[in-house]
XYZ file of C-alpha atoms in Angstrom:
386
model
C 38.643 -97.514 238.124
C 42.129 -98.573 238.831
C 44.826 -99.423 236.189
C 46.105 -102.423 236.485
C 49.841 -103.834 235.094
C 50.455 -107.600 233.094
C 54.301 -108.300 233.269
C 54.694 -110.917 230.847
C 57.345 -112.293 229.237
C 59.804 -110.203 226.568
C 58.593 -110.410 223.095
C 54.595 -112.623 224.251
C 53.687 -108.627 224.855
C 50.429 -109.021 221.985
C 49.506 -112.438 222.915
C 48.736 -111.520 226.701
C 47.413 -107.919 225.197
C 44.628 -109.925 222.979
C 43.676 -112.167 225.990
C 43.564 -108.645 228.258
C 40.956 -107.066 225.607
C 39.058 -110.828 225.145
C 38.388 -110.032 229.100
C 36.872 -107.000 227.703
C 39.073 -104.140 229.771
C 40.485 -101.592 227.404
C 44.888 -101.048 226.859
C 46.672 -98.325 228.570
C 50.043 -99.142 227.433
C 51.998 -101.934 226.413
C 55.695 -101.539 227.048
C 58.620 -104.112 226.315
C 57.488 -106.560 228.887
C 54.066 -105.781 230.089
C 50.748 -104.514 229.023
C 48.671 -101.805 231.882
C 44.948 -101.974 231.844
C 42.454 -100.338 233.149
C 39.677 -101.570 235.201
C 37.450 -101.342 238.263
C 38.296 -103.618 241.052
C 37.153 -107.194 239.880
C 39.867 -106.758 237.287
C 42.521 -108.414 239.722
C 40.436 -111.119 240.156
C 39.429 -111.933 236.765
C 43.337 -110.842 235.824
C 44.527 -113.770 238.290
C 42.044 -116.452 237.764
C 42.115 -115.866 233.619
C 45.031 -115.120 232.075
C 47.377 -117.951 230.961
C 50.224 -116.128 229.910
C 50.538 -113.426 232.570
C 53.254 -113.979 235.072
C 51.589 -111.409 238.101
C 48.066 -108.583 238.196
C 49.626 -105.223 239.793
C 47.853 -102.608 240.862
C 49.611 -99.302 238.851
C 50.160 -96.990 242.606
C 51.744 -94.386 241.247
C 53.902 -92.917 238.444
C 56.442 -89.978 239.144
C 59.724 -88.873 237.417
C 62.900 -89.639 239.680
C 66.940 -87.908 238.975
C 68.469 -88.700 242.511
C 67.171 -89.959 245.960
C 65.610 -87.745 247.779
C 63.150 -87.032 244.611
C 62.775 -90.552 245.123
C 61.894 -90.097 248.501
C 59.549 -86.850 248.417
C 58.197 -87.983 245.567
C 57.113 -91.620 246.787
C 55.939 -89.964 250.170
C 53.344 -88.186 248.166
C 51.296 -91.416 247.138
C 48.241 -91.564 249.349
C 49.900 -95.115 250.868
C 46.516 -94.590 253.186
C 44.093 -95.307 250.097
C 44.912 -98.362 249.813
C 47.705 -100.171 252.483
C 45.435 -100.731 256.017
C 47.483 -99.397 259.345
C 48.280 -103.312 260.202
C 49.746 -103.949 256.343
C 52.690 -105.113 255.410
C 54.536 -104.129 253.063
C 57.680 -104.115 251.628
C 59.783 -102.705 247.665
C 59.709 -106.551 246.786
C 61.380 -105.828 243.814
C 63.273 -103.128 241.443
C 64.122 -103.208 238.258
C 66.462 -99.889 236.532
C 67.235 -99.685 232.600
C 68.763 -96.357 230.836
C 68.049 -94.092 234.416
C 70.129 -91.827 237.467
C 69.058 -94.313 240.142
C 70.537 -97.416 239.313
C 70.545 -98.571 242.835
C 67.800 -102.146 243.014
C 68.998 -102.298 247.610
C 68.952 -98.321 247.541
C 65.577 -97.591 245.980
C 63.954 -100.530 248.115
C 64.728 -98.969 250.809
C 64.458 -94.985 250.563
C 60.661 -95.645 249.148
C 59.861 -98.383 252.560
C 61.696 -95.519 254.041
C 58.806 -92.081 252.231
C 56.630 -94.864 252.708
C 56.598 -95.224 256.917
C 57.048 -91.756 256.807
C 52.900 -91.226 255.133
C 51.365 -93.614 256.999
C 53.392 -92.409 260.692
C 52.240 -89.173 259.867
C 48.504 -90.295 258.099
C 47.845 -92.996 260.732
C 48.484 -91.340 263.499
C 51.296 -93.929 264.910
C 55.028 -95.089 265.551
C 55.915 -98.078 264.047
C 53.443 -100.678 262.466
C 52.802 -104.032 263.095
C 52.766 -105.148 259.959
C 50.728 -108.301 260.977
C 47.653 -108.248 258.556
C 47.278 -108.089 254.338
C 50.661 -108.190 252.830
C 51.752 -105.569 249.947
C 54.446 -105.862 247.875
C 55.523 -103.228 245.593
C 57.654 -104.398 242.637
C 59.122 -101.046 240.834
C 60.429 -100.085 237.141
C 62.277 -97.202 236.585
C 62.730 -96.888 232.730
C 64.329 -93.683 231.472
C 63.959 -91.438 235.332
C 60.554 -92.322 235.185
C 59.184 -94.464 237.548
C 56.480 -96.928 237.707
C 54.844 -98.513 240.803
C 52.142 -101.842 241.037
C 51.583 -103.184 244.287
C 51.737 -107.396 243.679
C 47.780 -108.858 244.010
C 49.455 -112.349 242.524
C 52.144 -113.511 244.919
C 53.400 -116.470 243.671
C 53.987 -115.714 240.346
C 50.789 -116.093 237.694
C 53.267 -120.076 235.653
C 52.253 -121.409 239.273
C 48.747 -122.676 238.189
C 49.318 -125.970 241.583
C 49.470 -127.917 239.534
C 53.321 -129.081 238.454
C 54.255 -130.799 241.577
C 57.138 -132.915 239.780
C 59.609 -131.002 236.984
C 61.064 -132.312 234.614
C 64.940 -130.950 232.934
C 65.338 -127.837 231.507
C 60.974 -127.623 232.009
C 58.871 -124.637 229.914
C 57.109 -122.235 232.273
C 53.277 -122.952 231.785
C 53.179 -119.185 230.775
C 55.328 -119.051 228.479
C 53.674 -122.491 227.073
C 50.726 -121.102 227.903
C 51.329 -118.137 225.222
C 53.639 -120.553 222.250
C 50.567 -122.924 222.251
C 48.531 -118.962 221.155
C 50.536 -118.549 218.657
C 50.229 -121.666 217.024
C 45.966 -121.707 215.805
C 46.229 -124.918 217.410
C 41.676 -125.238 218.756
C 41.112 -128.096 220.587
C 39.339 -130.185 218.451
C 42.651 -130.251 216.742
C 45.374 -132.963 217.168
C 47.908 -131.671 218.975
C 51.999 -133.458 219.839
C 54.588 -132.709 221.952
C 57.342 -135.695 221.839
C 59.141 -134.164 224.422
C 56.777 -133.482 227.000
C 58.742 -133.668 231.028
C 56.981 -132.428 233.260
C 53.759 -132.392 230.902
C 53.650 -128.481 230.742
C 52.648 -128.425 227.074
C 49.947 -130.972 226.858
C 48.621 -129.863 230.503
C 48.300 -125.843 229.215
C 46.917 -126.987 226.132
C 43.668 -130.083 227.751
C 43.137 -127.269 229.904
C 42.399 -123.871 226.856
C 40.008 -126.898 225.590
C 38.013 -127.288 228.677
C 37.784 -123.373 229.048
C 39.459 -124.610 232.453
C 40.711 -120.828 234.305
C 44.218 -121.525 235.160
C 43.856 -119.528 238.180
C 41.435 -122.112 239.811
C 42.869 -123.709 241.842
C 45.148 -121.456 243.461
C 44.891 -117.701 246.067
C 45.813 -114.583 245.634
C 47.364 -111.870 247.963
C 45.021 -109.294 246.465
C 42.095 -112.282 248.475
C 42.979 -110.260 251.921
C 42.489 -106.512 250.389
C 39.027 -106.085 251.038
C 39.434 -102.269 251.170
C 41.022 -102.133 247.548
C 39.394 -105.805 245.971
C 35.627 -106.749 247.572
C 35.694 -110.259 248.939
C 32.148 -111.249 246.546
C 34.186 -109.515 243.749
C 37.018 -113.134 243.824
C 33.329 -114.954 244.182
C 31.645 -113.361 240.907
C 34.570 -114.651 239.129
C 35.154 -117.974 240.786
C 31.824 -118.715 240.092
C 32.300 -117.217 236.929
C 35.486 -119.763 235.969
C 32.747 -122.369 237.073
C 30.340 -121.659 234.199
C 33.127 -121.830 231.512
C 34.529 -125.602 232.625
C 33.355 -127.546 230.149
C 35.376 -131.203 231.132
C 33.830 -132.841 229.417
C 34.826 -131.954 225.850
C 36.652 -134.442 223.481
C 40.271 -133.710 222.961
C 43.446 -135.232 220.754
C 46.374 -134.645 223.413
C 49.240 -136.562 223.456
C 52.614 -136.322 225.346
C 55.752 -138.384 224.840
C 58.525 -138.682 226.290
C 61.590 -141.208 226.054
C 61.544 -141.558 229.796
C 59.388 -143.622 231.342
C 59.524 -141.696 235.252
C 59.025 -139.118 233.046
C 56.132 -139.500 231.597
C 54.440 -141.506 235.467
C 55.894 -137.318 236.402
C 53.411 -136.100 233.859
C 50.601 -138.115 234.171
C 50.733 -137.126 238.567
C 50.244 -132.960 236.936
C 47.957 -133.671 234.813
C 45.388 -135.313 237.605
C 46.691 -132.523 240.079
C 45.428 -130.476 237.070
C 42.157 -132.252 236.747
C 43.239 -133.149 232.909
C 44.460 -135.808 232.968
C 41.987 -137.627 231.129
C 41.939 -135.414 228.330
C 45.530 -136.688 227.461
C 47.464 -139.982 226.660
C 50.976 -140.331 227.241
C 52.931 -142.978 226.635
C 56.912 -143.203 227.113
C 58.373 -143.677 223.335
C 61.105 -142.117 221.530
C 60.943 -139.223 219.426
C 62.278 -142.209 216.657
C 58.791 -143.913 216.545
C 56.965 -139.935 216.067
C 54.196 -141.565 214.329
C 50.038 -140.706 213.750
C 47.570 -142.102 211.309
C 45.396 -139.181 211.524
C 45.663 -135.581 208.931
C 46.451 -131.551 209.063
C 47.987 -132.319 213.674
C 50.581 -130.124 215.437
C 53.540 -130.686 216.828
C 55.014 -128.394 219.582
C 57.707 -129.103 221.617
C 60.764 -128.279 223.970
C 63.734 -130.480 222.891
C 67.103 -129.872 224.037
C 69.333 -126.964 223.865
C 72.830 -129.262 224.769
C 73.399 -126.822 227.565
C 76.518 -129.721 228.061
C 79.238 -130.207 225.713
C 78.276 -134.246 226.142
C 74.374 -134.013 224.547
C 75.545 -130.956 222.226
C 77.352 -133.892 220.555
C 74.171 -136.273 220.106
C 72.218 -132.618 219.307
C 73.149 -133.142 215.029
C 71.832 -136.945 215.084
C 68.051 -135.982 217.364
C 67.725 -132.672 215.650
C 68.112 -134.392 212.327
C 65.861 -137.603 213.709
C 63.249 -134.222 214.097
C 62.823 -133.273 210.583
C 62.341 -136.282 209.594
C 59.908 -137.571 211.771
C 58.311 -134.639 210.910
C 58.541 -135.292 206.627
C 56.498 -138.836 207.250
C 53.369 -136.427 208.996
C 51.314 -135.775 206.295
C 50.575 -131.893 205.874
C 51.008 -131.220 209.587
C 52.201 -128.462 211.601
C 54.761 -127.970 213.776
C 55.836 -125.431 216.613
C 59.334 -126.040 218.365
C 60.895 -123.887 220.589
C 64.702 -123.878 221.146
C 68.261 -122.355 221.516
C 69.818 -124.434 219.731
C 71.453 -121.946 217.095
C 71.693 -125.452 214.514
C 67.655 -126.344 214.293
C 67.270 -125.625 210.463
C 69.801 -126.832 209.185
C 69.841 -130.172 211.249
C 65.443 -130.799 211.101
C 66.066 -130.353 207.131
C 63.593 -127.687 206.275
C 63.855 -123.568 207.253
C 61.043 -122.317 209.358
C 58.088 -119.732 207.560
C 59.036 -118.541 210.882
C 60.661 -116.901 213.009
C 60.357 -115.507 216.395
C 62.850 -114.903 219.203
C 61.618 -115.452 222.307
C 63.549 -115.041 226.459
C 62.381 -118.100 228.640
C 64.457 -116.760 231.532
C 67.732 -114.974 230.503
C 68.364 -117.353 227.196
C 67.568 -115.779 224.052
C 65.311 -118.728 222.587
C 63.960 -119.141 218.868
C 59.803 -120.504 218.332
C 60.137 -122.206 214.663
C 57.203 -122.400 213.365
C 56.138 -125.296 210.196
C 53.433 -124.512 208.378
C 51.362 -127.873 207.681
C 47.923 -126.728 204.621
C 45.351 -125.814 205.780
C 42.815 -128.330 206.836
C 39.288 -127.934 204.367
C 36.062 -127.167 205.939
C 33.946 -128.576 207.135
C 30.993 -129.469 204.845
C 27.378 -130.048 206.347
C 26.229 -133.147 206.920
C 23.309 -135.026 205.601
C 20.194 -133.457 207.594
C 22.534 -130.550 208.912
C 21.699 -127.157 208.268
C 23.959 -124.764 206.118
C-alpha cells in the first residue's frame, strides 16, 4: 500500500475527496488544495484515468520536519529513493512551495534536495554519475509550517489536459475546474444543460463525458506508465479495460453550447470531436439575448466575461442584466455562474441562493448558484412496475 496525493483547485477539496471515495480508496488527509489517500499500485492508474477534478496524482515518497537546509539535506538523503528510482532514472525537484516555513527559497530547496538524492543513490548504486536516460521521476515538494511533504508526479502533464482541447477561446476555464463545478450542481446526464457562453466548449464537453461515463484520462498517457518497478504494466491495462467497459457513448443527452462568436463555436465543435462526444452536444452561434428553451427544469451553467479590460468592464452591467432577464424567462430552471465580477448579483437582478468563493488560478472568483424548483418525481408509466 502507498499513499497518493491528489492536488486540486483550492476550495474544491470536498469534490475531489468524494471522487476518490467513489473509486473505493480511503482518505488519509484533506488539506488546502490537496487530498491524500491510500491504495495499491493500481491506484495510480485508476486515479489518473478516472479523477475529473484532480490536477495530478503524486506518489507520496516522504514526510519530515526541516527548519534548516542541513536538516533538509539529511532527511532527504535518509529516504530509500532506490526503492522507487532505478539507476538510469531521471529525477529532479520540478516544483517546491513553502508556506509559513523557515525554509522559503524554492530554488535552494530544489537544488539541496537534488544533491541529497544524488548522494544517497551514488552510495546505493556504487556509481559516481547518473545517465538519467530512463523513466522520469519529477518531485513536487510542499513545505507547510516546517513540515516537508515530498511527492513524485505520476501524471506528467496536468490532468486538466485531457487531450481534446486543441483550440481555446479567450479566458478558458480548465477542464478540471469545469468538471468540479458541474459536480457541485444536481445536474445529471438525463437533464437539460445549456452553456450560453460556451467558448472552447469545456462545460458541454465535460458534461457529455460525464453523461457517457467516459474516463477523462482515456485519450492521454501518463509518466508512471514507464515505472514498471513501482506500477506494473498490467495495472495500466486493467484500468484501461475498466474505463472501456464503463463507456456508454450512445446515451441520449440534451446538452447545448451557445456563443456569439461563430469562429469560437467552430473551435468548440472541433474540440468535442477530438473528445469523441460531438454527437452528444448541440453547438450553435447565438447571443445570450436570444437564450430560450421550451422545456422546464433545465440547468444553465456559464463562465461569462469578467471585464479584465476597462472597455469590456463598461459593457458588463448590460450583459449581466440580459443574463438575468433571460434566466427569469426560463420557467423552473436553475442557473450556475462562475465570475470575478463583483456586481454580478446586482445586475443579474436576484441574490444567489448559494455563493462559493473559488480560486481560478490566482484569480478570486465566485460560483453563484440560483436554484430552481426540483422536478416532480417521475411516476411509472402504464405497464411498468412501481
